[in-house]
Amino acid sequence: MLSPERLALPDYEYLAQRHVLTYMEDAVCQLLENREDISQYGIARFFTEYFNSVCQGTHILFREFSFIQATPHNRASFLRAFWRCFRTVGKNGDLLTMREYHCLLQLLCPDFPLELTQKAARIVLMDDAMDCLMSFSDFLFAFQIQFYYSEFLDNVAVIYQDLLSGKNPNTVIVPTSSSGQHYQRPALGEAGMLEGVEASLFYQCLENLCDRHKYSCPPPALVKEILSNVQKLTFYGFLVALSKHHGINQALGALPDKGDLMHDPAMDEELDRLVVRSRLYRTPRQHRGKEPGVFGFQRRGKLEALERVPSALAPTPNLYRWEPRE
Amino acid sequence: MIPGKYRSVSGRAANNVNCGLHLVIQTSTLPEKNKTEFRFSRDTSPFPGRLLQHDLERNYSSRQGDHINLVSSSLPSFPILQRSSEEKSLYSDRLTLERQKLTVCPIIDGEEHLRLLNFQHNFITRIQNISNLQSLIFLDLYDNQIEEISGLSTLRSLRVLLLGKNRIKKISNLENLKNLDVLDLHGNQITKIENVNHLCDLRVLNLARNFLSHVDNLHGLDSLTELNLRHNQITFVRDVDNLPCLQRLFLSFNNISSFDSVSCLADSTSLSDITFDGNPLAQESWYKHTVLQNMTQLRQLDMKRVTEEERRVASVVAKKEEEKKRESQKQSLLKEKKRLTINNVARNWDLQQRVSNNAINADRKDCASPPRDSCQLDGSTTSSLPAETGSLDSGLTSALQGLSVTDTHLVEIEGDTLSLYGSGALECLDRNWSLQTAGMVTTISFTFIEFDEIVQVFPKLKIKFPNSLHLKFKETNLVMLQQFNALAQLRRVDQLTVDPQGNPVVNFTLWKYYVLFRLSHFSMQKINGTEVTQNDMIMAERLFGILAHVASSELPQYRMISILGDARRKQFRYLLETKGKKPGIASEENNDSKRVMGENTNRATLNYTTKEWHNEKLEEIKEKKKFCQMYVEDLVKEATDINMKNEALQKLWPQMFIELVRDAVIEIRNKNTYMKVCLQQITDQK
């Protein structure tokens, strides 16, 4: 905790690095908004709950997009929450369109912008056919890259564009058969598909980028790994490689490995319990309350039955706590 | 001679001998009375021993036939008739030649005083050789093979002409028969009524069993009392009102299908007896009272006396029909208006959608100029009907109720369905609805209204239409699954229909499951017409159960409260805004929301906020955010200041401490001076 690097940072920088101020401001804001309700049970308790939820990653549920985007930890929490809530959809094997995934995102964040989802979809689909169906895992990993590293990706796009158009003096443009045009294209689409940029050059630029900016970038070592495997690559090729790379996923720390994506035994147990309970309530109308339920006990009033539930399902924080990694 | 009461029943209706004119020719039994009396009786006096004509004839003819000699004459084909003088003197004015197998009319010699001539049941093809019988009054050619009326031009005294059951195709050559009283042409092939207009003494005209297809050209028959047109193919009747004396008209077994085709009958004041049986008209349900209503002078219809009761009933029914017709006209007018309005609303909706799409695209492309067709969004477009605010109809439950029809929206209640078209229609929920009408409504259908606008009136809906169980949405811009969260506010939804037209959400694979999941406490029965099965519910739980779990148990307490509080506050907003605040409702709301919470706490936090609300809220928060930012900044500044000072202190402290110690040591170096200084200090203090 008291490592020399931390103590060496000047105050503001230290605070900014940890985004402490963001959370403080948000906490105070929440307090102000709900002061009537919160004042009932005490401010100290409120702050405890707030920061607990920040640690657990549940603070981003149903919050506005600006908050979710504010810190890397928020973004990672959001990704994780999305995974946990909708893993069942993936497990069911449904292939959904970009719009439907966007809907699911909106269930958790009402004003999530469509552009981000579209960009994520483009990574998966590699073209503009926005109505194609995507699998849950494909979308999720692409979305992770797009959302978590969105500023980084924007800059990468610019760099790529520059490289394509030859702004970098070190660029060697390999003429392809179909082109013969060297003028600048505004859109990234076709040029990126046909041509590509040299990987090593690309990597140099990216490295500069990572050094220059303090927002979250993928670990440079892993990026180097990706770029060292190929000679040339397109923008989307690069993104796809990013999204499928296990190391980056682990570095992010939000989602489990691809193989384990559908795997969450605790939640599955929970789900089973929920389903069973809902079955109990779905007894046909005529028989409501007259016969004993499936499990041999009289069906009590819904209210009582439900009230039993929260206690049984009190979250065990220790099981689900996870630390976001840098 | 056995006197014969010889009745000729004109108008040979096969089944019906009870009507028509009875021509009775009675001959006297005693030789003194040697004249023939013609008695025309008009009433239907039942004669017990009445014999039909042919029966009599059978007896009669055989006798007469004995006395007739048909001698072949010098002329090639015409036989000459001669009677014995005994016969002649006995029956000087009548001659019966029936069933004589005659193929031509024989030349009748020396019978110039003949008044009655009977040629029934022969095979005569042409009327000939009777021109000399100028005193003839009664000529009977029934059942022959005559094809054309001719040879009658000299018979100026003829009064009764019976030409039934022949092969006559056309009425003609009757010009000189101005005294004709009875003309019987039944059983022929006549297709049209003509050349009878001069017969101003004609009282009975029988054209039954011909090929007539219509009736007109009857003017001039000023004495006609009975007109028999049975068994033809008549489709319409005209000119009958020109018959001043017509009392009986028989139109049975024709092809009349509507009263309009015989409308002239209504104008005839003399008609008292009419038959229509066997016509398609008579099969109609409205037949009897229509006829009675239009022909109030009628005394008998289809051979049955018209009673007062029937007349009364007829007028009542006719009035009802009138009303019904007026009603249905009104309804069709309303329907037309409705259709036009709906078209109008649809058009507006399309324009709106296009404009908003353009706006979105324009935003995306960073286009500077606003779309040009926004000016067309004005509500009044090309509809030609004037805008009208309808008034509430009371009492009509089964009939269509068009309640409010204007150019831009439409509200309609039809039995148990309330239909709303156009966003203006949502205002109708502010109106006062009768409890009965509102209580009957179980289905509410929204068309061409933005879902976000509908959501805002859900609280009102709950109160005004408590029995609504089925909601239908068409062209309401349902695009997100989240929007279904709003339906949880309602008291109860049994069925949900979301029309794919105008609701992109239906294209999602998971939308039904999401609805079932979110609204599980409603135990919905049908979605878009398909039954909800147990498996569907289970699948819904499986897909989204974790979402509910996360949304409830993992949400920090204060968030839960704030979200639920928000929802409740929105619902209360409506109540606070209404004019008639009823405390009862407020507590009911409380109970409702409590019940809702009890039903499924784990889902209650999934709410729908329209974009507007969301943005509104964010706006509100902006101020607070700014304040918080400043506040925290201040805190941070303070903290950093303090930290700095702390650090500075940490740095400087050793030095300061050393200096302090040094100063102290230097002070105490000289004990005596120090003592003095201390004492001085003490005295100074006093």
mmCIF file of C-alpha atoms in Angstrom, chain B residues 238-461:
data_model
loop_
_atom_site.group_PDB
_atom_site.id
_atom_site.type_symbol
_atom_site.label_atom_id
_atom_site.label_comp_id
_atom_site.label_asym_id
_atom_site.label_seq_id
_atom_site.Cartn_x
_atom_site.Cartn_y
_atom_site.Cartn_z
ATOM 1 C CA ARG B 238 -96.943 -0.489 -64.294
ATOM 2 C CA ASP B 239 -99.998 1.495 -65.256
ATOM 3 C CA VAL B 240 -102.289 -0.177 -62.793
ATOM 4 C CA ASP B 241 -103.002 3.125 -61.163
ATOM 5 C CA ASN B 242 -104.653 4.132 -64.421
ATOM 6 C CA LEU B 243 -107.381 1.591 -63.885
ATOM 7 C CA PRO B 244 -110.037 3.457 -61.925
ATOM 8 C CA CYS B 245 -112.199 0.480 -61.128
ATOM 9 C CA LEU B 246 -109.701 -2.265 -60.571
ATOM 10 C CA GLN B 247 -110.573 -4.176 -57.452
ATOM 11 C CA ARG B 248 -108.956 -7.524 -57.783
ATOM 12 C CA LEU B 249 -105.514 -8.155 -59.099
ATOM 13 C CA PHE B 250 -103.999 -11.630 -59.089
ATOM 14 C CA LEU B 251 -100.267 -11.768 -59.503
ATOM 15 C CA SER B 252 -99.596 -15.179 -57.999
ATOM 16 C CA PHE B 253 -96.737 -17.243 -59.355
ATOM 17 C CA ASN B 254 -94.820 -14.601 -61.132
ATOM 18 C CA ASN B 255 -91.324 -13.229 -60.802
ATOM 19 C CA ILE B 256 -91.814 -10.168 -58.718
ATOM 20 C CA SER B 257 -89.021 -9.742 -56.220
ATOM 21 C CA SER B 258 -89.354 -6.302 -54.814
ATOM 22 C CA PHE B 259 -92.170 -4.029 -53.942
ATOM 23 C CA ASP B 260 -90.637 -1.263 -56.009
ATOM 24 C CA SER B 261 -91.443 -3.147 -59.165
ATOM 25 C CA VAL B 262 -95.109 -2.984 -58.313
ATOM 26 C CA SER B 263 -95.005 0.420 -56.731
ATOM 27 C CA CYS B 264 -97.848 1.750 -58.874
ATOM 28 C CA LEU B 265 -100.181 -0.429 -56.872
ATOM 29 C CA ALA B 266 -99.767 1.851 -53.940
ATOM 30 C CA ASP B 267 -101.356 4.634 -55.949
ATOM 31 C CA SER B 268 -104.402 2.695 -56.927
ATOM 32 C CA THR B 269 -107.267 3.627 -54.666
ATOM 33 C CA SER B 270 -109.691 1.029 -55.910
ATOM 34 C CA LEU B 271 -107.693 -2.086 -55.298
ATOM 35 C CA SER B 272 -109.024 -4.177 -52.480
ATOM 36 C CA ASP B 273 -107.840 -7.645 -53.260
ATOM 37 C CA ILE B 274 -104.429 -8.746 -54.351
ATOM 38 C CA THR B 275 -102.382 -11.900 -54.446
ATOM 39 C CA PHE B 276 -98.631 -12.195 -54.582
ATOM 40 C CA ASP B 277 -98.085 -15.753 -53.476
ATOM 41 C CA GLY B 278 -95.593 -17.746 -55.464
ATOM 42 C CA ASN B 279 -93.459 -14.691 -56.132
ATOM 43 C CA PRO B 280 -90.017 -14.266 -54.721
ATOM 44 C CA LEU B 281 -91.463 -11.198 -53.078
ATOM 45 C CA ALA B 282 -93.631 -13.313 -50.882
ATOM 46 C CA GLN B 283 -90.662 -15.164 -49.470
ATOM 47 C CA GLU B 284 -89.099 -12.051 -48.017
ATOM 48 C CA SER B 285 -89.348 -11.410 -44.344
ATOM 49 C CA TRP B 286 -90.619 -7.907 -44.892
ATOM 50 C CA TYR B 287 -93.213 -8.897 -47.478
ATOM 51 C CA LYS B 288 -96.419 -8.725 -45.544
ATOM 52 C CA HIS B 289 -95.947 -5.534 -43.717
ATOM 53 C CA THR B 290 -94.394 -3.760 -46.662
ATOM 54 C CA VAL B 291 -97.402 -4.575 -48.782
ATOM 55 C CA LEU B 292 -99.833 -3.655 -46.039
ATOM 56 C CA GLN B 293 -97.984 -0.502 -45.272
ATOM 57 C CA ASN B 294 -97.910 0.637 -48.848
ATOM 58 C CA MET B 295 -101.423 -0.443 -49.760
ATOM 59 C CA THR B 296 -103.550 0.698 -46.929
ATOM 60 C CA GLN B 297 -106.716 0.289 -48.985
ATOM 61 C CA LEU B 298 -106.254 -3.436 -49.239
ATOM 62 C CA ARG B 299 -108.874 -5.722 -47.770
ATOM 63 C CA GLN B 300 -107.586 -9.080 -48.807
ATOM 64 C CA LEU B 301 -104.080 -10.226 -49.351
ATOM 65 C CA ASP B 302 -103.382 -13.614 -50.835
ATOM 66 C CA MET B 303 -107.003 -14.585 -50.334
ATOM 67 C CA LYS B 304 -106.938 -13.811 -46.672
ATOM 68 C CA ARG B 305 -108.743 -10.931 -45.050
ATOM 69 C CA VAL B 306 -106.451 -8.258 -43.728
ATOM 70 C CA THR B 307 -107.144 -7.677 -40.099
ATOM 71 C CA GLU B 308 -106.707 -4.480 -38.156
ATOM 72 C CA GLU B 309 -104.082 -6.174 -36.069
ATOM 73 C CA GLU B 310 -102.028 -6.982 -39.101
ATOM 74 C CA ARG B 311 -102.263 -3.447 -40.328
ATOM 75 C CA ARG B 312 -101.118 -2.111 -37.030
ATOM 76 C CA VAL B 313 -98.236 -4.505 -36.884
ATOM 77 C CA ALA B 314 -97.325 -3.605 -40.419
ATOM 78 C CA SER B 315 -97.139 0.081 -39.689
ATOM 79 C CA VAL B 316 -95.108 -0.505 -36.583
ATOM 80 C CA VAL B 317 -92.703 -2.716 -38.422
ATOM 81 C CA ALA B 318 -92.483 -0.264 -41.267
ATOM 82 C CA LYS B 319 -91.607 2.492 -38.863
ATOM 83 C CA LYS B 320 -88.923 0.355 -37.351
ATOM 84 C CA GLU B 321 -87.555 -0.370 -40.776
ATOM 85 C CA GLU B 322 -87.415 3.324 -41.503
ATOM 86 C CA GLU B 323 -85.555 3.922 -38.340
ATOM 87 C CA LYS B 324 -83.205 1.056 -38.989
ATOM 88 C CA LYS B 325 -82.492 2.354 -42.430
ATOM 89 C CA ARG B 326 -81.781 5.775 -41.066
ATOM 90 C CA GLU B 327 -79.604 4.241 -38.384
ATOM 91 C CA SER B 328 -77.674 2.179 -40.869
ATOM 92 C CA GLN B 329 -77.212 5.195 -43.071
ATOM 93 C CA LYS B 330 -75.873 7.082 -40.125
ATOM 94 C CA GLN B 331 -73.616 4.181 -39.297
ATOM 95 C CA SER B 332 -72.272 3.909 -42.785
ATOM 96 C CA LEU B 333 -71.610 7.604 -42.789
ATOM 97 C CA LEU B 334 -69.789 7.301 -39.523
ATOM 98 C CA LYS B 335 -67.836 4.351 -40.855
ATOM 99 C CA GLU B 336 -66.789 6.338 -43.841
ATOM 100 C CA LYS B 337 -65.680 9.179 -41.649
ATOM 101 C CA LYS B 338 -63.802 6.750 -39.500
ATOM 102 C CA ARG B 339 -62.033 5.267 -42.440
ATOM 103 C CA LEU B 340 -61.008 8.633 -43.737
ATOM 104 C CA THR B 341 -59.809 9.680 -40.344
ATOM 105 C CA ILE B 342 -57.769 6.552 -39.934
ATOM 106 C CA ASN B 343 -56.211 7.129 -43.306
ATOM 107 C CA ASN B 344 -55.413 10.617 -42.290
ATOM 108 C CA VAL B 345 -53.871 9.517 -39.047
ATOM 109 C CA ALA B 346 -51.849 6.902 -40.882
ATOM 110 C CA ARG B 347 -50.559 9.486 -43.272
ATOM 111 C CA ASN B 348 -49.566 11.801 -40.462
ATOM 112 C CA TRP B 349 -47.852 8.959 -38.722
ATOM 113 C CA ASP B 350 -45.858 8.079 -41.807
ATOM 114 C CA LEU B 351 -44.771 11.652 -42.283
ATOM 115 C CA GLN B 352 -43.775 11.857 -38.672
ATOM 116 C CA GLN B 353 -41.741 8.698 -38.899
ATOM 117 C CA ARG B 354 -40.015 9.841 -42.021
ATOM 118 C CA VAL B 355 -39.195 13.185 -40.512
ATOM 119 C CA SER B 356 -37.783 11.657 -37.382
ATOM 120 C CA ASN B 357 -35.758 9.212 -39.431
ATOM 121 C CA ASN B 358 -34.447 12.044 -41.488
ATOM 122 C CA ALA B 359 -33.622 13.890 -38.325
ATOM 123 C CA ILE B 360 -31.685 10.961 -36.971
ATOM 124 C CA ASN B 361 -29.830 10.506 -40.204
ATOM 125 C CA ALA B 362 -29.230 14.198 -40.425
ATOM 126 C CA ASP B 363 -27.741 14.182 -36.954
ATOM 127 C CA ARG B 364 -25.541 11.346 -37.848
ATOM 128 C CA LYS B 365 -24.297 12.995 -40.970
ATOM 129 C CA ASP B 366 -23.928 16.290 -39.196
ATOM 130 C CA CYS B 367 -26.150 17.871 -41.715
ATOM 131 C CA ALA B 368 -26.780 21.518 -41.066
ATOM 132 C CA SER B 369 -30.093 22.117 -42.770
ATOM 133 C CA PRO B 370 -33.240 20.740 -41.131
ATOM 134 C CA PRO B 371 -35.464 18.499 -43.209
ATOM 135 C CA ARG B 372 -37.874 20.399 -45.386
ATOM 136 C CA ASP B 373 -40.989 18.339 -44.932
ATOM 137 C CA SER B 374 -41.464 19.206 -41.302
ATOM 138 C CA CYS B 375 -43.963 21.820 -42.337
ATOM 139 C CA GLN B 376 -46.272 19.167 -43.650
ATOM 140 C CA LEU B 377 -46.814 17.802 -40.207
ATOM 141 C CA ASP B 378 -49.731 20.095 -39.665
ATOM 142 C CA GLY B 379 -52.732 18.094 -38.638
ATOM 143 C CA SER B 380 -55.304 19.352 -41.114
ATOM 144 C CA THR B 381 -54.590 17.910 -44.482
ATOM 145 C CA THR B 382 -56.778 16.967 -47.354
ATOM 146 C CA SER B 383 -59.711 15.460 -45.544
ATOM 147 C CA SER B 384 -62.955 16.865 -46.781
ATOM 148 C CA LEU B 385 -65.043 16.147 -43.734
ATOM 149 C CA PRO B 386 -65.380 18.963 -41.271
ATOM 150 C CA ALA B 387 -63.818 18.450 -37.917
ATOM 151 C CA GLU B 388 -66.398 17.626 -35.378
ATOM 152 C CA THR B 389 -66.262 16.797 -31.740
ATOM 153 C CA GLY B 390 -68.688 13.986 -31.311
ATOM 154 C CA SER B 391 -71.000 13.721 -28.379
ATOM 155 C CA LEU B 392 -71.348 10.681 -26.252
ATOM 156 C CA ASP B 393 -74.050 8.300 -27.338
ATOM 157 C CA SER B 394 -75.843 6.862 -24.404
ATOM 158 C CA GLY B 395 -77.299 3.470 -24.100
ATOM 159 C CA LEU B 396 -76.198 1.798 -27.302
ATOM 160 C CA THR B 397 -74.075 -1.065 -26.184
ATOM 161 C CA SER B 398 -74.169 -3.402 -29.114
ATOM 162 C CA ALA B 399 -74.167 -0.886 -31.902
ATOM 163 C CA LEU B 400 -71.097 0.918 -33.104
ATOM 164 C CA GLN B 401 -70.222 3.992 -31.097
ATOM 165 C CA GLY B 402 -68.196 6.576 -32.911
ATOM 166 C CA LEU B 403 -67.355 8.863 -30.117
ATOM 167 C CA SER B 404 -64.858 11.347 -31.291
ATOM 168 C CA VAL B 405 -63.982 11.820 -34.893
ATOM 169 C CA THR B 406 -61.754 14.606 -35.956
ATOM 170 C CA ASP B 407 -59.178 14.925 -38.628
ATOM 171 C CA THR B 408 -56.231 13.928 -36.564
ATOM 172 C CA HIS B 409 -57.374 11.195 -34.256
ATOM 173 C CA LEU B 410 -60.155 8.757 -33.618
ATOM 174 C CA VAL B 411 -61.582 7.181 -30.537
ATOM 175 C CA GLU B 412 -64.036 4.375 -30.827
ATOM 176 C CA ILE B 413 -65.750 1.944 -28.537
ATOM 177 C CA GLU B 414 -67.201 -1.177 -30.044
ATOM 178 C CA GLY B 415 -68.650 -3.464 -27.446
ATOM 179 C CA ASP B 416 -65.685 -4.478 -25.386
ATOM 180 C CA THR B 417 -62.943 -2.890 -27.435
ATOM 181 C CA LEU B 418 -61.681 0.624 -27.136
ATOM 182 C CA SER B 419 -59.695 1.689 -30.179
ATOM 183 C CA LEU B 420 -57.469 4.702 -30.273
ATOM 184 C CA TYR B 421 -55.916 6.065 -33.421
ATOM 185 C CA GLY B 422 -53.489 8.911 -33.395
ATOM 186 C CA SER B 423 -51.810 10.469 -30.416
ATOM 187 C CA GLY B 424 -54.583 12.997 -29.895
ATOM 188 C CA ALA B 425 -56.836 10.131 -28.999
ATOM 189 C CA LEU B 426 -55.045 9.668 -25.713
ATOM 190 C CA GLU B 427 -56.780 12.747 -24.427
ATOM 191 C CA CYS B 428 -60.026 10.837 -24.451
ATOM 192 C CA LEU B 429 -58.897 9.205 -21.248
ATOM 193 C CA ASP B 430 -59.492 12.491 -19.540
ATOM 194 C CA ARG B 431 -63.150 12.399 -20.349
ATOM 195 C CA ASN B 432 -65.823 11.176 -18.029
ATOM 196 C CA TRP B 433 -66.885 7.755 -19.081
ATOM 197 C CA SER B 434 -70.027 6.109 -17.861
ATOM 198 C CA LEU B 435 -69.225 3.329 -15.458
ATOM 199 C CA GLN B 436 -71.106 0.866 -17.509
ATOM 200 C CA THR B 437 -69.309 1.616 -20.743
ATOM 201 C CA ALA B 438 -65.949 1.767 -19.087
ATOM 202 C CA GLY B 439 -66.587 -1.399 -17.182
ATOM 203 C CA MET B 440 -67.331 -3.336 -20.306
ATOM 204 C CA VAL B 441 -64.104 -2.492 -22.021
ATOM 205 C CA THR B 442 -61.717 -5.422 -21.900
ATOM 206 C CA THR B 443 -59.584 -4.731 -24.916
ATOM 207 C CA ILE B 444 -57.738 -1.565 -25.714
ATOM 208 C CA SER B 445 -56.099 -1.111 -29.067
ATOM 209 C CA PHE B 446 -53.530 1.569 -29.855
ATOM 210 C CA THR B 447 -52.652 2.453 -33.415
ATOM 211 C CA PHE B 448 -50.438 5.201 -34.827
ATOM 212 C CA ILE B 449 -49.443 6.406 -31.406
ATOM 213 C CA GLU B 450 -45.898 6.516 -30.059
ATOM 214 C CA PHE B 451 -45.430 3.983 -27.304
ATOM 215 C CA ASP B 452 -43.654 6.527 -25.193
ATOM 216 C CA GLU B 453 -46.764 8.637 -25.190
ATOM 217 C CA ILE B 454 -48.947 5.685 -24.332
ATOM 218 C CA VAL B 455 -46.753 4.884 -21.366
ATOM 219 C CA GLN B 456 -47.497 8.235 -19.846
ATOM 220 C CA VAL B 457 -51.195 7.550 -19.702
ATOM 221 C CA PHE B 458 -50.978 4.129 -18.137
ATOM 222 C CA PRO B 459 -51.943 5.405 -14.682
ATOM 223 C CA LYS B 460 -55.048 6.973 -16.143
ATOM 224 C CA LEU B 461 -55.804 3.788 -18.000
#
